Coordinates of C-alpha atoms in Angstrom, one line a residue:
Chain H
X1 CA -47.1 -72.8 23.2
X2 CA -49.1 -71.5 26.1
X3 CA -49.6 -73.6 29.1
X4 CA -53.4 -73.1 29.1
X5 CA -54.4 -75.7 26.6
X6 CA -51.9 -78.5 27.1
X7 CA -52.8 -79.3 30.7
X8 CA -54.8 -82.5 30.1
X9 CA -52.4 -84.0 27.7
X10 CA -49.4 -83.2 30.0
X11 CA -51.3 -84.8 32.9
X12 CA -52.3 -87.9 30.9
X13 CA -48.9 -88.6 29.3
X14 CA -47.0 -87.9 32.5
X15 CA -49.0 -90.7 34.1
X16 CA -49.1 -93.1 31.2
X17 CA -45.3 -92.9 31.0
X18 CA -45.0 -93.2 34.8
X19 CA -46.8 -96.6 34.7
X20 CA -44.2 -97.9 32.3
X21 CA -41.3 -96.4 34.3
X22 CA -42.4 -98.0 37.6
X23 CA -41.4 -101.4 36.0
X24 CA -38.6 -100.4 33.6
X25 CA -37.0 -97.8 35.9
X26 CA -36.8 -100.2 38.8
X27 CA -35.5 -102.9 36.4
X28 CA -32.8 -100.6 35.1
X29 CA -31.3 -100.0 38.6
X30 CA -31.4 -103.7 39.5
X31 CA -29.7 -104.5 36.2
X32 CA -27.0 -102.0 36.8
X33 CA -26.3 -103.3 40.3
X34 CA -26.3 -106.9 39.0
X35 CA -23.6 -106.0 36.5
X36 CA -21.6 -104.0 39.0
X37 CA -21.7 -106.8 41.6
X38 CA -20.6 -109.3 39.0
X39 CA -23.9 -111.3 39.3
X40 CA -24.0 -111.1 35.5
X41 CA -20.8 -111.7 33.6
X42 CA -19.9 -110.2 30.2
X43 CA -20.9 -113.3 28.1
X44 CA -24.4 -113.4 29.7
X45 CA -24.7 -109.6 29.4
X46 CA -23.7 -109.6 25.7
X47 CA -26.0 -112.5 24.8
X48 CA -28.9 -110.8 26.6
X49 CA -28.3 -107.5 24.8
X50 CA -27.9 -109.0 21.4
X51 CA -31.6 -110.2 21.6
X52 CA -33.7 -107.9 19.5
X53 CA -36.5 -107.7 22.1
X54 CA -34.0 -106.4 24.7
X55 CA -32.9 -103.7 22.2
X56 CA -36.6 -102.9 21.5
X57 CA -37.6 -102.7 25.2
X58 CA -34.4 -100.6 26.0
X59 CA -35.3 -98.2 23.2
X60 CA -38.9 -98.0 24.4
X61 CA -37.7 -97.4 27.9
X62 CA -35.4 -94.5 26.8
X63 CA -38.2 -92.9 24.8
X64 CA -40.7 -93.2 27.6
X65 CA -38.2 -91.9 30.1
X66 CA -37.3 -88.9 28.0
X67 CA -40.9 -88.0 27.3
X68 CA -41.6 -88.2 31.1
X69 CA -38.5 -86.0 31.8
X70 CA -39.6 -83.5 29.1
X71 CA -43.1 -83.1 30.6
X72 CA -41.7 -82.9 34.1
X73 CA -39.2 -80.2 33.2
X74 CA -41.8 -78.3 31.1
X75 CA -44.3 -78.2 34.0
X76 CA -41.6 -77.1 36.4
X77 CA -40.3 -74.4 34.0
X78 CA -43.9 -73.1 33.5
X79 CA -44.2 -72.8 37.3
X80 CA -40.9 -71.0 38.0
X81 CA -39.7 -69.3 34.8
X82 CA -42.1 -66.4 34.4
X83 CA -40.4 -64.5 31.6
X84 CA -41.6 -66.0 28.3
X85 CA -38.3 -65.8 26.4
X86 CA -36.3 -67.2 29.3
X87 CA -38.7 -70.1 29.5
X88 CA -38.8 -70.7 25.8
X89 CA -35.1 -70.6 25.2
X90 CA -34.5 -72.9 28.2
X91 CA -37.1 -75.4 27.0
X92 CA -35.9 -75.2 23.4
X93 CA -32.3 -75.9 24.5
X94 CA -33.4 -78.7 26.7
X95 CA -35.4 -80.3 23.9
X96 CA -32.3 -80.1 21.6
X97 CA -30.2 -81.8 24.3
X98 CA -32.8 -84.5 24.9
X99 CA -33.2 -85.2 21.2
X100 CA -29.4 -85.5 20.7
X101 CA -29.1 -87.7 23.8
X102 CA -31.9 -89.9 22.5
X103 CA -30.4 -90.4 19.1
X104 CA -27.0 -91.1 20.7
X105 CA -28.2 -93.7 23.1
X106 CA -30.5 -95.4 20.5
X107 CA -27.5 -95.8 18.2
X108 CA -25.5 -97.3 21.1
X109 CA -28.3 -99.7 22.0
X110 CA -28.5 -101.0 18.4
X111 CA -24.8 -101.1 18.0
X112 CA -24.6 -98.4 15.3
X113 CA -22.0 -96.1 16.9
Chain I
X1 CA -56.1 -44.6 51.5
X2 CA -53.0 -45.5 49.5
X3 CA -53.5 -45.4 45.8
X4 CA -53.3 -48.6 43.8
X5 CA -50.3 -47.2 42.1
X6 CA -48.2 -47.4 45.3
X7 CA -49.2 -51.0 45.9
X8 CA -48.2 -52.2 42.4
X9 CA -45.5 -54.9 42.7
X10 CA -42.2 -54.4 41.0
X11 CA -41.9 -56.7 37.9
X12 CA -39.9 -59.8 38.7
X13 CA -40.3 -59.6 42.4
X14 CA -43.6 -61.3 42.6
X15 CA -44.3 -65.0 42.8
X16 CA -46.9 -67.1 41.1
X17 CA -48.5 -68.1 44.4
X18 CA -49.3 -64.9 46.3
X19 CA -49.5 -66.6 49.7
X20 CA -46.1 -68.1 49.9
X21 CA -45.1 -66.1 53.0
X22 CA -47.9 -67.7 55.0
X23 CA -47.5 -71.1 53.4
X24 CA -47.8 -74.0 55.8
X25 CA -45.7 -77.0 55.1
X26 CA -47.6 -80.3 55.4
X27 CA -46.4 -83.9 54.7
X28 CA -48.4 -83.9 51.5
X29 CA -46.8 -80.7 50.2
X30 CA -43.3 -81.8 51.2
X31 CA -43.9 -85.1 49.4
X32 CA -44.8 -83.1 46.2
X33 CA -41.8 -80.8 46.4
X34 CA -39.5 -83.7 47.1
X35 CA -41.0 -85.5 44.1
X36 CA -39.9 -82.6 41.9
X37 CA -36.5 -82.3 43.5
X38 CA -35.8 -86.1 43.1
X39 CA -37.1 -85.9 39.5
X40 CA -34.7 -83.2 38.6
X41 CA -31.9 -85.0 40.4
X42 CA -32.6 -88.2 38.5
X43 CA -32.5 -86.2 35.3
X44 CA -29.1 -84.8 36.2
X45 CA -27.8 -88.4 36.8
X46 CA -29.3 -89.5 33.4
X47 CA -26.3 -88.5 31.3
X48 CA -24.1 -90.7 33.6
X49 CA -26.4 -93.6 33.1
X50 CA -26.3 -93.2 29.3
X51 CA -22.5 -93.0 29.4
X52 CA -22.4 -96.2 31.6
X53 CA -24.8 -98.0 29.4
X54 CA -23.0 -97.1 26.2
X55 CA -19.7 -98.4 27.7
X56 CA -21.4 -101.6 29.0
X57 CA -22.6 -102.2 25.5
X58 CA -19.3 -101.3 23.9
X59 CA -17.4 -104.6 24.1
X60 CA -15.5 -106.8 26.7
X61 CA -12.8 -104.2 27.5
X62 CA -15.2 -101.3 28.1
X63 CA -17.5 -103.6 30.0
X64 CA -14.8 -104.7 32.4
X65 CA -13.6 -101.1 32.8
X66 CA -17.1 -99.9 33.6
X67 CA -17.6 -102.7 36.2
X68 CA -14.5 -101.4 38.0
X69 CA -15.8 -97.8 37.8
X70 CA -19.2 -98.9 39.2
X71 CA -17.6 -100.8 42.1
X72 CA -15.2 -98.0 43.1
X73 CA -16.3 -95.8 46.0
X74 CA -17.6 -92.9 43.9
X75 CA -19.4 -95.5 41.6
X76 CA -21.0 -97.2 44.6
X77 CA -22.1 -93.8 46.0
X78 CA -23.6 -92.8 42.7
X79 CA -25.5 -96.2 42.5
X80 CA -26.7 -95.7 46.0
X81 CA -27.8 -92.1 45.5
X82 CA -29.6 -93.0 42.2
X83 CA -31.3 -96.0 44.0
X84 CA -32.5 -93.8 46.9
X85 CA -33.7 -91.1 44.5
X86 CA -35.5 -93.7 42.3
X87 CA -37.0 -95.4 45.4
X88 CA -38.6 -92.1 46.6
X89 CA -39.7 -91.0 43.1
X90 CA -41.2 -94.4 42.2
X91 CA -43.0 -94.8 45.5
X92 CA -44.4 -91.3 45.6
X93 CA -45.2 -91.7 41.9
X94 CA -47.4 -94.7 42.8
X95 CA -48.9 -92.6 45.5
X96 CA -49.8 -89.8 43.0
X97 CA -51.3 -92.4 40.6
X98 CA -53.5 -93.8 43.4
X99 CA -54.6 -90.3 44.3
X100 CA -55.4 -89.6 40.7
X101 CA -57.6 -92.7 40.6
X102 CA -59.4 -91.3 43.6
X103 CA -57.9 -93.4 46.3
X104 CA -56.8 -91.8 49.5
X105 CA -57.8 -88.3 48.7
X106 CA -58.9 -87.2 52.2
X107 CA -56.4 -84.9 54.1
X108 CA -55.7 -87.6 56.7
X109 CA -55.1 -90.2 54.0
X110 CA -52.8 -87.8 52.0
X111 CA -50.8 -87.2 55.2
X112 CA -50.6 -90.8 56.1
X113 CA -49.6 -92.0 52.6
X114 CA -46.9 -89.3 52.5
X115 CA -45.5 -90.6 55.8
X116 CA -45.7 -94.1 54.4
X117 CA -43.8 -93.1 51.3
X118 CA -41.1 -91.4 53.4
X119 CA -40.6 -94.5 55.6
X120 CA -40.7 -97.0 52.7
X121 CA -38.3 -94.9 50.7
X122 CA -35.9 -94.7 53.7
X123 CA -36.2 -98.4 54.2
X124 CA -35.5 -99.2 50.6
X125 CA -32.6 -96.8 50.5
X126 CA -31.1 -98.6 53.5
X127 CA -31.6 -102.0 51.9
X128 CA -30.0 -100.7 48.7
X129 CA -27.0 -99.4 50.7
X130 CA -26.7 -102.8 52.4
X131 CA -26.8 -104.6 49.0
X132 CA -24.1 -102.3 47.6
X133 CA -21.7 -102.6 50.5

């Protein structure tokens, strides 16, 4: 897993995911504030989240977000962690945490937990 | 003349960029570094978001409890900090995308767009703070 041949795909996917996150990232914050401020009550919230498209878009958002985070952290680690084994163990642990977090939140979005 | 042996750097003390000591900070480079910092900070806040979302989706009781948590002072501060971080990261992300498409790549344009991102992000953060109050 050397950094020398993954440059273009890192660059491309970081930007492709960024385009999605401009919209869904901003939306997520607005949604959270709307819930906190009571602009959306529980019934409306529950109805909204029971819709299969909302679940699908939420899942897509989480996937895209974690891919974006993975590439970002990988590029930063490649810049600042010089020792191969330190970098690899850090990235491997990070990938495990990301995967577990992904599975957990997807189960929550689909009401499986 | 000193031998090359004497000049050899000690392992672990060198940096990837050999000219860091004479590095000159410019608005564009600050914008890039802040982009990384805000990115990592957003990632650190992500577990909290997942926890909040899972509670909001976990039924009426958990939902009501989470609204109280979000509207508490620490909750509001977290919302504001995440909003400010996202504002900067999204705005500078759009700036990066435009630069990648070949727009505004001259040194002057890079500097001006960096200043624009700083000001817009500050303005947005203030607006978010006002909304949350």
